[in-house]
Short mmCIF file of C-alpha atoms (C1' of nucleotides) in Angstrom, two decimals:
data_model
loop_
_atom_site.label_atom_id
_atom_site.label_comp_id
_atom_site.label_asym_id
_atom_site.label_seq_id
_atom_site.Cartn_x
_atom_site.Cartn_y
_atom_site.Cartn_z
CA MET A 1 -37.82 18.70 47.89
CA LEU A 2 -36.24 22.04 46.83
CA ASP A 3 -33.20 22.21 44.65
CA SER A 4 -30.39 22.29 47.18
CA LYS A 5 -28.25 24.33 44.71
CA GLN A 6 -30.91 27.00 44.45
CA LEU A 7 -31.28 27.01 48.20
CA ARG A 8 -27.54 27.79 48.54
CA THR A 9 -27.13 30.28 45.72
CA ASP A 10 -30.52 31.98 45.77
CA THR A 11 -31.37 31.75 49.52
CA GLU A 12 -32.95 35.22 49.74
CA ASN A 13 -35.41 34.67 47.16
CA VAL A 14 -36.28 31.13 48.43
CA MET A 15 -36.91 32.59 51.87
CA ARG A 16 -39.14 35.43 50.47
CA ASN A 17 -41.06 32.85 48.53
CA LEU A 18 -41.58 30.43 51.44
CA ALA A 19 -42.61 33.49 53.65
CA ARG A 20 -45.69 33.90 51.45
CA ARG A 21 -46.89 30.67 52.85
CA GLY A 22 -46.23 31.88 56.30
CA PHE A 23 -43.20 29.51 56.39
CA VAL A 24 -40.18 30.90 58.16
CA LEU A 25 -36.94 29.70 56.79
CA ASP A 26 -34.35 29.89 59.48
CA LEU A 27 -31.52 31.28 57.33
CA ALA A 28 -28.83 31.37 59.96
CA ALA A 29 -29.47 27.76 61.01
CA PHE A 30 -29.36 26.61 57.39
CA ARG A 31 -26.03 28.39 56.63
CA THR A 32 -24.50 26.96 59.85
CA LEU A 33 -25.56 23.49 59.07
CA ASP A 34 -24.56 23.63 55.42
CA ASP A 35 -21.09 24.94 56.26
CA ARG A 36 -20.63 22.30 58.82
CA ARG A 37 -21.84 19.61 56.32
CA LYS A 38 -19.32 21.02 53.77
CA GLN A 39 -16.38 20.88 56.15
CA VAL A 40 -17.12 17.57 57.47
CA GLN A 41 -17.56 16.11 53.92
CA ILE A 42 -14.29 17.56 52.69
CA GLY A 43 -12.55 16.03 55.84
CA ALA A 44 -14.03 12.59 55.32
CA ASP A 45 -13.22 12.64 51.62
CA ARG A 46 -9.70 13.56 52.36
CA VAL A 47 -9.20 10.65 54.79
CA ARG A 48 -10.82 8.21 52.39
CA ALA A 49 -8.62 9.26 49.53
CA GLU A 50 -5.57 8.69 51.58
CA ARG A 51 -6.83 5.30 52.75
CA ASN A 52 -7.48 4.27 49.16
CA ALA A 53 -3.99 5.36 48.08
CA ASN A 54 -2.47 3.48 51.03
CA ALA A 55 -4.43 0.32 50.26
CA LYS A 56 -3.25 0.50 46.64
CA ALA A 57 0.30 0.91 47.72
CA VAL A 58 -0.04 -2.26 49.92
CA GLY A 59 -1.17 -4.18 46.80
CA MET A 60 1.78 -2.82 44.73
CA ALA A 61 4.32 -3.60 47.49
CA LYS A 62 3.02 -7.11 47.81
CA GLY A 63 3.27 -7.62 44.08
CA LYS A 64 6.86 -6.66 44.24
CA GLY A 65 7.60 -8.76 47.41
CA GLU A 66 8.44 -5.71 49.52
CA ASN A 67 7.81 -5.35 53.25
CA THR A 68 4.45 -3.96 53.94
CA THR A 69 4.51 -3.64 57.78
CA ALA A 70 4.50 0.22 57.89
CA LEU A 71 1.82 0.54 55.24
CA LEU A 72 -0.44 -1.89 57.07
CA LYS A 73 -0.02 0.02 60.33
CA ARG A 74 -0.85 3.29 58.51
CA GLY A 75 -3.86 1.60 56.98
CA GLU A 76 -5.21 0.64 60.40
CA GLU A 77 -4.86 4.16 61.74
CA LEU A 78 -6.70 5.45 58.58
CA THR A 79 -9.51 3.02 58.97
CA VAL A 80 -10.16 4.18 62.54
CA GLN A 81 -10.00 7.86 61.48
CA LEU A 82 -12.33 7.19 58.53
CA ALA A 83 -14.94 5.51 60.81
CA ASP A 84 -15.04 8.60 62.94
CA ALA A 85 -15.20 10.97 59.97
CA GLU A 86 -17.94 8.97 58.26
CA ALA A 87 -20.08 8.81 61.38
CA ALA A 88 -19.84 12.55 61.59
CA LEU A 89 -20.75 12.91 57.94
CA ASN A 90 -23.73 10.63 58.30
CA ALA A 91 -24.96 12.65 61.35
CA VAL A 92 -24.62 16.01 59.63
CA GLN A 93 -26.07 14.61 56.36
CA GLY A 94 -28.97 13.10 58.15
CA GLU A 95 -29.79 16.38 59.83
CA SER A 96 -29.41 18.32 56.70
CA ASP A 97 -31.61 15.91 54.70
CA ALA A 98 -34.25 15.91 57.26
CA TRP A 99 -34.40 19.63 57.31
CA LEU A 100 -34.56 19.68 53.44
CA MET A 101 -37.38 17.16 53.38
CA GLY A 102 -39.38 19.43 55.69
CA LEU A 103 -39.39 22.44 53.43
CA PRO A 104 -42.60 23.08 51.41
CA ASN A 105 -42.50 23.70 47.61
CA LEU A 106 -41.84 27.16 46.20
CA LEU A 107 -44.98 28.92 45.12
CA HIS A 108 -45.61 30.03 41.53
CA ASP A 109 -45.71 33.78 40.87
CA SER A 110 -49.32 33.63 39.86
CA VAL A 111 -50.47 32.25 43.22
CA PRO A 112 -52.63 34.90 45.07
CA ASP A 113 -51.52 36.15 48.51
CA GLY A 114 -53.49 35.23 51.54
CA ARG A 115 -53.46 33.42 54.88
CA ASP A 116 -56.26 30.82 54.71
CA GLU A 117 -59.21 29.59 52.63
CA THR A 118 -61.09 32.71 52.94
CA ASP A 119 -58.43 34.47 50.76
CA ASN A 120 -58.67 31.91 47.95
CA LEU A 121 -59.40 33.66 44.55
CA GLU A 122 -62.37 32.70 42.58
CA ILE A 123 -61.41 32.18 38.86
CA ARG A 124 -64.71 31.30 37.26
CA ARG A 125 -68.13 29.81 37.87
CA HIS A 126 -70.04 27.33 35.83
CA GLY A 127 -73.81 26.56 35.90
CA THR A 128 -76.46 28.20 38.01
CA PRO A 129 -77.71 26.70 41.20
CA ARG A 130 -81.25 25.34 40.71
CA SER A 131 -84.09 26.98 42.53
CA PHE A 132 -86.33 24.56 44.48
CA ASP A 133 -90.09 24.82 45.19
CA PHE A 134 -89.24 22.88 48.39
CA THR A 135 -86.51 23.06 50.96
CA PRO A 136 -83.64 20.98 49.66
CA GLN A 137 -82.38 18.36 52.16
CA GLU A 138 -78.78 17.42 52.95
CA HIS A 139 -77.55 14.31 51.56
CA ALA A 140 -77.39 12.50 54.91
CA ASP A 141 -81.14 13.11 55.63
CA LEU A 142 -82.24 12.48 52.11
CA GLY A 143 -80.03 9.38 51.86
CA THR A 144 -81.40 7.42 54.84
CA ARG A 145 -84.35 6.12 52.76
CA LEU A 146 -82.21 5.64 49.63
CA GLY A 147 -79.48 3.32 50.86
CA LEU A 148 -76.92 5.48 52.70
CA ASP A 149 -76.42 3.57 55.89
CA PHE A 150 -74.06 5.25 58.40
CA GLU A 151 -75.52 3.35 61.41
CA THR A 152 -74.40 -0.09 60.16
CA ALA A 153 -71.10 1.16 59.08
CA GLY A 154 -70.54 2.55 62.66
CA ARG A 155 -71.33 -0.88 64.09
CA ILE A 156 -68.83 -2.50 61.77
CA SER A 157 -65.99 -0.01 61.47
CA GLY A 158 -66.76 3.05 63.67
CA ALA A 159 -67.32 6.78 62.77
CA ARG A 160 -66.61 8.12 59.33
CA PHE A 161 -67.56 4.99 57.41
CA VAL A 162 -70.57 4.29 55.26
CA VAL A 163 -72.37 1.33 53.94
CA LEU A 164 -74.08 1.89 50.50
CA ARG A 165 -77.06 -0.20 49.59
CA ASP A 166 -79.02 -0.77 46.41
CA GLY A 167 -79.29 2.38 44.29
CA MET A 168 -76.74 4.26 46.37
CA ALA A 169 -74.16 1.50 45.72
CA ARG A 170 -75.01 1.49 42.09
CA LEU A 171 -74.93 5.18 41.71
CA HIS A 172 -71.46 5.20 43.29
CA ARG A 173 -70.21 2.59 40.92
CA ALA A 174 -71.85 4.42 38.00
CA LEU A 175 -70.10 7.69 38.80
CA ALA A 176 -66.69 6.09 38.96
CA GLN A 177 -67.28 4.23 35.71
CA PHE A 178 -68.49 7.38 34.03
CA MET A 179 -65.47 9.37 35.02
CA LEU A 180 -63.01 6.76 34.13
CA ASP A 181 -64.65 6.14 30.69
CA LEU A 182 -64.52 9.98 30.05
CA HIS A 183 -60.85 10.35 30.83
CA VAL A 184 -59.80 7.21 28.98
CA SER A 185 -61.99 7.50 25.87
CA GLU A 186 -62.22 11.21 25.37
CA HIS A 187 -59.30 12.65 27.17
CA GLY A 188 -56.74 10.20 26.31
CA TYR A 189 -55.45 8.86 29.68
CA GLN A 190 -53.94 5.56 30.34
CA GLU A 191 -55.89 3.52 32.77
CA ILE A 192 -53.93 2.30 35.71
CA TYR A 193 -54.73 -0.26 38.45
CA ALA A 194 -52.22 0.30 41.21
CA PRO A 195 -51.53 -1.05 44.67
CA TYR A 196 -53.54 0.41 47.60
CA ILE A 197 -50.75 -0.41 49.96
CA VAL A 198 -47.51 1.36 49.51
CA SER A 199 -43.97 1.57 51.21
CA GLY A 200 -42.81 4.66 53.07
CA ASP A 201 -40.49 5.40 50.27
CA ALA A 202 -43.26 5.94 47.85
CA LEU A 203 -44.97 8.26 50.36
CA THR A 204 -41.81 10.15 50.89
CA GLY A 205 -41.64 10.61 47.09
CA THR A 206 -44.91 12.23 46.84
CA GLY A 207 -44.41 14.30 50.01
CA GLN A 208 -46.85 12.74 52.54
CA LEU A 209 -43.91 11.58 54.50
CA PRO A 210 -42.08 12.32 56.73
CA LYS A 211 -44.26 15.32 57.71
CA PHE A 212 -47.80 14.01 57.56
CA GLU A 213 -47.67 10.54 58.94
CA GLN A 214 -50.46 11.20 61.41
CA ASP A 215 -52.85 11.51 58.48
CA LEU A 216 -52.11 7.99 57.17
CA PHE A 217 -53.16 4.44 58.14
CA ALA A 218 -50.15 2.44 58.88
CA LEU A 219 -50.27 -1.43 58.74
CA LYS A 220 -48.89 -3.66 61.33
CA GLY A 221 -46.25 -6.07 60.17
CA ASP A 222 -42.48 -6.72 59.90
CA ARG A 223 -42.09 -3.68 57.83
CA THR A 224 -44.26 -0.52 57.77
CA LEU A 225 -46.57 -0.26 54.94
CA TYR A 226 -49.38 2.18 54.56
CA LEU A 227 -52.84 2.42 52.99
CA ILE A 228 -52.84 5.00 50.15
CA PRO A 229 -54.37 8.32 51.19
CA THR A 230 -54.81 9.00 47.38
CA ALA A 231 -54.00 7.27 44.07
CA GLU A 232 -51.50 10.06 43.47
CA VAL A 233 -49.04 8.09 45.55
CA PRO A 234 -48.77 4.74 43.63
CA VAL A 235 -49.51 6.46 40.31
CA THR A 236 -47.04 9.31 40.47
CA ASN A 237 -44.38 6.81 41.81
CA LEU A 238 -44.83 4.94 38.52
CA VAL A 239 -41.85 6.96 37.18
CA ARG A 240 -39.65 6.79 40.35
CA ASP A 241 -36.00 6.02 39.82
CA GLN A 242 -36.45 6.16 36.04
CA ILE A 243 -34.99 8.23 33.25
CA THR A 244 -37.87 8.77 30.88
CA THR A 245 -37.17 9.40 27.21
CA PRO A 246 -38.66 12.69 25.88
CA GLU A 247 -40.64 10.91 23.26
CA ARG A 248 -42.81 9.25 25.85
CA LEU A 249 -43.87 12.58 27.41
CA PRO A 250 -46.36 13.68 28.44
CA LEU A 251 -47.57 10.71 30.46
CA ARG A 252 -51.21 10.89 31.45
CA TYR A 253 -52.60 8.41 33.85
CA VAL A 254 -56.07 7.90 35.39
CA ALA A 255 -56.87 5.47 38.31
CA HIS A 256 -59.98 4.71 40.30
CA THR A 257 -58.95 3.76 43.93
CA PRO A 258 -60.17 3.88 47.37
CA CYS A 259 -58.38 6.36 49.54
CA PHE A 260 -57.76 6.02 53.28
CA ARG A 261 -57.21 8.93 55.56
CA SER A 262 -57.09 9.09 59.35
CA GLU A 263 -58.28 12.69 59.36
CA ALA A 264 -56.33 13.20 62.48
CA GLY A 265 -56.53 16.87 62.38
CA ALA A 266 -60.19 17.23 61.43
CA ALA A 267 -61.95 16.09 64.68
CA GLY A 268 -65.46 17.62 64.76
CA LYS A 269 -65.42 18.69 61.11
CA ASP A 270 -68.01 17.36 58.92
CA THR A 271 -68.87 14.49 61.22
CA ARG A 272 -72.31 13.87 59.71
CA GLY A 273 -72.60 12.47 56.08
CA MET A 274 -70.22 11.39 53.42
CA ILE A 275 -68.16 14.57 53.02
CA ARG A 276 -65.27 13.50 55.25
CA GLN A 277 -64.70 9.78 55.58
CA HIS A 278 -61.78 7.52 56.52
CA GLN A 279 -62.39 5.51 53.32
CA PHE A 280 -63.64 7.15 49.99
CA ASP A 281 -63.19 6.42 46.31
CA LYS A 282 -61.66 8.88 43.95
CA VAL A 283 -60.76 8.92 40.23
CA GLU A 284 -57.32 10.47 40.08
CA LEU A 285 -55.58 12.23 37.13
CA VAL A 286 -51.83 12.28 37.02
CA HIS A 287 -49.57 14.15 34.42
CA ILE A 288 -45.92 13.56 34.06
CA VAL A 289 -44.48 16.25 31.79
CA LYS A 290 -41.49 18.28 30.58
CA PRO A 291 -40.87 21.17 32.87
CA SER A 292 -41.68 23.86 30.08
CA GLU A 293 -45.13 22.29 29.64
CA SER A 294 -46.40 21.87 33.20
CA TYR A 295 -48.46 25.03 33.48
CA ALA A 296 -50.29 24.33 30.31
CA ALA A 297 -50.88 20.83 31.56
CA LEU A 298 -52.33 22.25 34.84
CA GLU A 299 -54.98 24.10 32.85
CA GLN A 300 -55.62 21.07 30.80
CA LEU A 301 -55.88 18.70 33.79
CA THR A 302 -58.30 21.09 35.60
CA ALA A 303 -60.42 21.36 32.44
CA HIS A 304 -60.60 17.61 32.42
CA ALA A 305 -61.90 17.49 35.92
CA GLU A 306 -64.33 20.35 35.09
CA GLU A 307 -65.62 18.28 32.37
CA VAL A 308 -66.88 15.68 34.74
CA LEU A 309 -68.98 18.21 36.51
CA LYS A 310 -70.23 19.88 33.27
CA ARG A 311 -71.52 16.53 32.02
CA LEU A 312 -73.16 15.75 35.41
CA LYS A 313 -74.67 19.32 35.08
CA LEU A 314 -73.56 20.18 38.50
CA PRO A 315 -72.87 23.92 39.20
CA TYR A 316 -69.29 24.57 40.29
CA ARG A 317 -66.63 27.16 40.73
CA VAL A 318 -62.89 27.19 40.34
CA LEU A 319 -60.68 28.66 43.00
CA ALA A 320 -56.90 29.45 42.81
CA LEU A 321 -55.74 28.58 46.24
CA CYS A 322 -53.94 31.46 48.03
CA ALA A 323 -50.41 31.26 49.36
CA GLY A 324 -51.41 30.28 52.83
CA ASP A 325 -53.87 27.57 51.97
CA ILE A 326 -51.93 25.67 49.16
CA GLY A 327 -50.63 22.22 49.89
CA PHE A 328 -47.08 21.34 51.03
CA GLY A 329 -45.82 19.95 47.81
CA SER A 330 -47.70 22.10 45.29
CA ALA A 331 -46.49 25.25 43.49
CA LYS A 332 -49.99 26.05 42.23
CA THR A 333 -53.29 24.57 42.98
CA TYR A 334 -56.90 24.94 41.58
CA ASP A 335 -59.78 23.74 43.70
CA LEU A 336 -63.05 22.78 42.13
CA GLU A 337 -65.99 23.39 44.40
CA VAL A 338 -69.41 21.93 43.65
CA TRP A 339 -72.67 23.48 44.73
CA LEU A 340 -74.54 21.64 47.45
CA PRO A 341 -78.14 22.99 47.80
CA GLY A 342 -78.62 21.06 51.12
CA GLN A 343 -75.79 22.94 52.62
CA GLY A 344 -76.37 26.05 50.60
CA ARG A 345 -72.68 26.40 49.67
CA TYR A 346 -69.81 25.30 47.44
CA ARG A 347 -67.73 22.40 48.75
CA GLU A 348 -64.46 21.17 47.47
CA ILE A 349 -64.77 18.16 45.12
CA SER A 350 -61.42 18.27 43.32
CA SER A 351 -57.89 19.79 43.84
CA CYS A 352 -55.55 20.08 40.93
CA SER A 353 -51.85 20.76 41.56
CA ASN A 354 -48.75 21.33 39.78
CA CYS A 355 -46.04 20.12 41.97
CA GLU A 356 -43.30 21.13 39.46
CA ALA A 357 -40.06 19.17 40.34
CA PHE A 358 -40.76 18.90 44.04
CA GLN A 359 -42.00 15.26 43.95
CA ALA A 360 -39.74 14.33 41.01
CA ARG A 361 -36.76 15.23 42.99
CA ARG A 362 -37.82 13.22 45.92
CA MET A 363 -38.39 10.18 43.93
CA GLN A 364 -35.58 10.55 41.29
CA ALA A 365 -37.98 10.77 38.45
CA ARG A 366 -36.09 12.33 35.55
CA TRP A 367 -36.02 12.65 31.83
CA ARG A 368 -33.15 13.35 29.53
CA ASN A 369 -33.26 16.82 28.23
CA PRO A 370 -32.12 16.82 24.72
CA GLU A 371 -30.99 20.46 25.02
CA THR A 372 -28.48 19.69 27.83
CA GLY A 373 -28.00 15.85 27.31
CA LYS A 374 -28.47 15.63 31.03
CA PRO A 375 -31.04 13.88 33.23
CA GLU A 376 -33.26 16.47 34.84
CA PRO A 377 -36.31 16.23 37.08
CA LEU A 378 -39.65 16.04 35.39
CA HIS A 379 -42.72 17.92 36.49
CA THR A 380 -45.60 16.08 38.14
CA LEU A 381 -49.24 17.10 38.36
CA ASN A 382 -52.11 15.57 39.98
CA GLY A 383 -55.93 16.22 40.44
CA SER A 384 -59.00 14.51 41.30
CA GLY A 385 -61.28 13.91 38.35
CA VAL A 386 -63.23 13.81 40.70
CA ALA A 387 -63.85 12.54 44.25
CA VAL A 388 -66.57 9.82 43.88
CA GLY A 389 -68.10 10.13 47.40
CA ARG A 390 -68.51 13.78 47.13
CA ALA A 391 -69.72 13.64 43.58
CA MET A 392 -72.43 11.34 44.89
CA VAL A 393 -73.34 13.90 47.59
CA ALA A 394 -73.62 16.44 44.97
CA VAL A 395 -75.90 14.39 42.71
CA LEU A 396 -78.07 13.57 45.51
CA GLU A 397 -78.46 17.13 46.72
CA ASN A 398 -78.79 18.68 43.31
CA TYR A 399 -80.99 16.08 41.69
CA GLN A 400 -83.48 15.63 44.67
CA ASN A 401 -87.17 15.87 44.19
CA GLY A 402 -89.88 16.94 46.66
CA ASP A 403 -91.05 13.35 47.25
CA GLY A 404 -87.55 12.16 48.43
CA SER A 405 -86.57 10.48 45.17
CA VAL A 406 -83.56 11.44 43.14
CA THR A 407 -83.41 11.82 39.36
CA VAL A 408 -80.49 9.86 37.87
CA PRO A 409 -78.31 12.34 35.70
CA GLU A 410 -78.64 11.44 32.08
CA VAL A 411 -74.96 10.64 31.54
CA LEU A 412 -75.12 8.09 34.35
CA ARG A 413 -78.15 6.34 33.06
CA PRO A 414 -76.28 3.92 30.69
CA TYR A 415 -74.29 2.86 33.74
CA MET A 416 -77.46 2.16 35.67
CA GLY A 417 -79.42 0.00 33.16
CA GLY A 418 -81.34 2.96 32.10
CA LEU A 419 -82.75 3.74 35.47
CA GLU A 420 -84.21 7.26 35.52
CA LYS A 421 -85.05 7.66 39.24
CA LEU A 422 -83.97 6.44 42.65
CA LEU A 423 -86.99 5.94 44.91
CA PRO A 424 -87.01 6.06 48.57
CA THR A 425 -87.94 2.94 50.58
CA ASP A 426 -88.69 2.14 54.14
CA LYS A 427 -87.00 -1.26 53.88
CA ALA A 428 -83.57 -1.24 55.48
"C1'" G B 1 -44.84 -22.03 53.27
"C1'" G B 2 -40.44 -25.49 51.15
"C1'" A B 3 -36.08 -26.01 47.62
"C1'" G B 4 -32.98 -23.70 44.08
"C1'" A B 5 -30.97 -19.58 40.83
"C1'" G B 6 -30.09 -14.50 40.41
"C1'" G B 7 -30.03 -8.90 41.20
"C1'" U B 8 -23.54 -4.95 37.85
"C1'" G B 9 -23.89 1.83 34.07
"C1'" G B 10 -29.97 3.60 28.95
"C1'" C B 11 -29.94 -2.05 27.46
"C1'" A B 12 -27.25 -6.64 27.09
"C1'" G B 13 -23.20 -8.79 29.77
"C1'" A B 14 -17.86 -10.13 31.97
"C1'" G B 15 -15.51 -9.43 36.49
"C1'" C B 16 -15.90 -13.13 42.19
"C1'" G B 17 -10.09 -9.95 47.40
"C1'" G B 18 -5.58 -5.69 45.27
"C1'" U B 19 -0.98 -3.65 41.28
"C1'" U B 20 -6.85 0.16 34.96
"C1'" U B 21 -12.12 0.03 41.71
"C1'" A B 22 -16.13 -2.14 36.00
"C1'" A B 23 -13.97 -5.53 30.24
"C1'" U B 24 -16.80 -5.97 25.83
"C1'" G B 25 -21.15 -5.38 22.68
"C1'" C B 26 -25.65 -2.52 21.48
"C1'" A B 27 -27.70 2.27 21.65
"C1'" C B 28 -26.36 7.37 21.67
"C1'" C B 29 -23.06 11.92 20.29
"C1'" G B 30 -18.89 14.07 17.30
"C1'" G B 31 -15.50 13.13 13.18
"C1'" U B 32 -13.16 10.77 8.58
"C1'" C B 33 -14.98 8.62 4.05
"C1'" U B 34 -19.56 9.62 0.73
"C1'" U B 35 -23.58 13.46 -4.14
"C1'" G B 36 -26.49 11.79 0.34
"C1'" A B 37 -27.34 7.79 3.51
"C1'" A B 38 -25.68 3.16 5.26
"C1'" A B 39 -21.34 0.31 6.27
"C1'" A B 40 -16.30 0.75 7.81
"C1'" C B 41 -12.82 3.40 10.81
"C1'" C B 42 -11.36 7.17 14.69
"C1'" G B 43 -12.80 9.55 19.18
"C1'" G B 44 -16.55 10.59 23.12
"C1'" C B 45 -20.20 8.58 26.13
"C1'" G B 46 -23.06 6.56 33.75
"C1'" U B 47 -25.42 8.91 38.15
"C1'" C B 48 -24.79 11.81 42.53
"C1'" C B 49 -21.87 14.94 45.93
"C1'" C B 50 -17.67 18.32 47.18
"C1'" U B 51 -13.98 21.66 45.27
"C1'" U B 52 -12.24 25.29 41.28
"C1'" U B 53 -13.41 31.94 37.79
"C1'" A B 54 -11.87 28.25 34.36
"C1'" C B 55 -8.87 23.92 32.94
"C1'" G B 56 -8.97 20.44 36.35
"C1'" G B 57 -9.00 17.67 41.18
"C1'" G B 58 -11.37 14.51 45.01
"C1'" G B 59 -15.16 11.31 46.74
"C1'" A B 60 -19.54 8.05 46.72
"C1'" C B 61 -22.56 4.47 43.97
"C1'" C B 62 -22.30 -2.85 41.23
"C1'" G B 63 -30.55 -4.54 44.98
"C1'" U B 64 -30.60 -2.29 50.61
"C1'" G B 65 -28.19 -2.28 55.30
"C1'" A B 66 -24.60 -4.12 58.58
"C1'" G B 67 -19.91 -6.95 59.17
"C1'" U B 68 -14.70 -9.21 58.09
"C1'" U B 69 -10.06 -6.76 55.88
"C1'" C B 70 -4.64 -2.34 55.32
"C1'" G B 71 -8.04 -2.93 50.88
"C1'" A B 72 -14.80 -5.51 49.01
"C1'" A B 73 -18.69 -5.51 42.88
"C1'" U B 74 -15.93 -9.78 44.62
"C1'" C B 75 -16.01 -13.04 51.39
"C1'" U B 76 -20.10 -13.25 55.80
"C1'" C B 77 -24.93 -12.06 57.80
"C1'" A B 78 -29.90 -9.84 57.59
"C1'" C B 79 -33.56 -7.79 54.62
"C1'" C B 80 -35.99 -6.41 49.83
"C1'" C B 81 -36.92 -7.76 44.87
"C1'" U B 82 -36.94 -11.08 40.33
"C1'" C B 83 -37.05 -16.07 38.15
"C1'" U B 84 -37.77 -21.75 38.29
"C1'" C B 85 -39.91 -26.06 40.85
"C1'" C B 86 -43.18 -27.98 44.85
"C1'" G B 87 -47.23 -26.96 48.27
"C1'" C B 88 -51.51 -23.87 49.26
"C1'" C B 89 -54.91 -20.61 46.96
"C1'" A B 90 -59.16 -16.34 44.51
#
RNA sequence: GGAGAGGUGGCAGAGCGGUUUAAUGCACCGGUCUUGAAAACCGGCGUCCCUUUACGGGGACCGUGAGUUCGAAUCUCACCCUCUCCGCCA
């Protein structure tokens, strides 16, 4: 959510900024709506003030034993008037709020111009793609004899699910454990175990609702709950409705959770393999910081995610997403793309965003700024550190051998009982 | 699932239909005193919205939503959450 004061006083700049995303702010509609809201609110406040004064007068008159007939009659009139005024106010306010909730975040000045993913700006590369003396396979082909079982998953759950067996299941677990340990022991994060099912309010706080409901799995029940699409939702909401003292900042959280996405808009994309699933695991990093520190935090968070790939010795590059490709709630985003030899290209494995105050305003997450003495919105950041399923894809493709086996990356061996190689088998 | 208790400002905690629409304490900020600090004393101190150049003024908020009433933190109903006991259970 944008700052409504800024929207009113600095409308031209807000409009220009949003235009960089390709978002057209209907200035005239906003002004009309805002003026009407103001007028209706002033009217309702005035009626309510009179009603309050009248009610108080009734009390005083009764105390003195005076006749109250006229006052009571006036009170009845005012109550009717107030009901009308409040209904009008609720309608306008609702319209205004809905409109405000639908606006994306403002972009940071450093975000490059552009329309779509082809305009994203490469910032740096790390590692050199390995050269093979055989044609590297894609993970889905390579994995069939290693324990990646899409067929069985299809029978149980349908498309875009996977069953992992033996070495694959263990490798998957090892990756998550390794990442978690790195962030907790070396990067100083607090480990969080959080709910995988959340309320609509939590999702509104982080920005998935109301606009992106079609991407979520909703649960049937008396009240609507949702499966989390990312740990960002429960973990960022840890500070909702709180005023955090400055001494506690910055907060750095890490959580390993499954993520559930309906991928409603991705029909036909990446239908083969583990790249795009309805259910996948992710180790998520969240920073809650003072506004003045959020851009330093973004660099730090990104570096923490990169460290995972460095230790796994996976080649990757870092992109600054362009204005047209950046997410709804983010002011600036770096994507990490890992090299996949089977596909012969870099694929997204992490996305690190500074949401500035966008989420904090929606969820009333504040800190008391000692300079002003006032509660002010915090800045929130999140990033994958990293996606477990895609990391596994990257390990399989980069560490594959000509005989169909896969070498276990050194840093993962302690998590796999010292195992050095995953061997193919014909046993299902 | 059954029975009961309860959700009030950063925290604790009173108020249970009006005539101060939130007492009081702690914490916090400023001042007096002091070499300095503490204590004591004095004053200030919630969040959000609207309005005003400013001083100021108005409104909302006592878990959430609806209702009763001229008037609701206070009464009624529903829901959410917390705690205690019982049952079930990993």
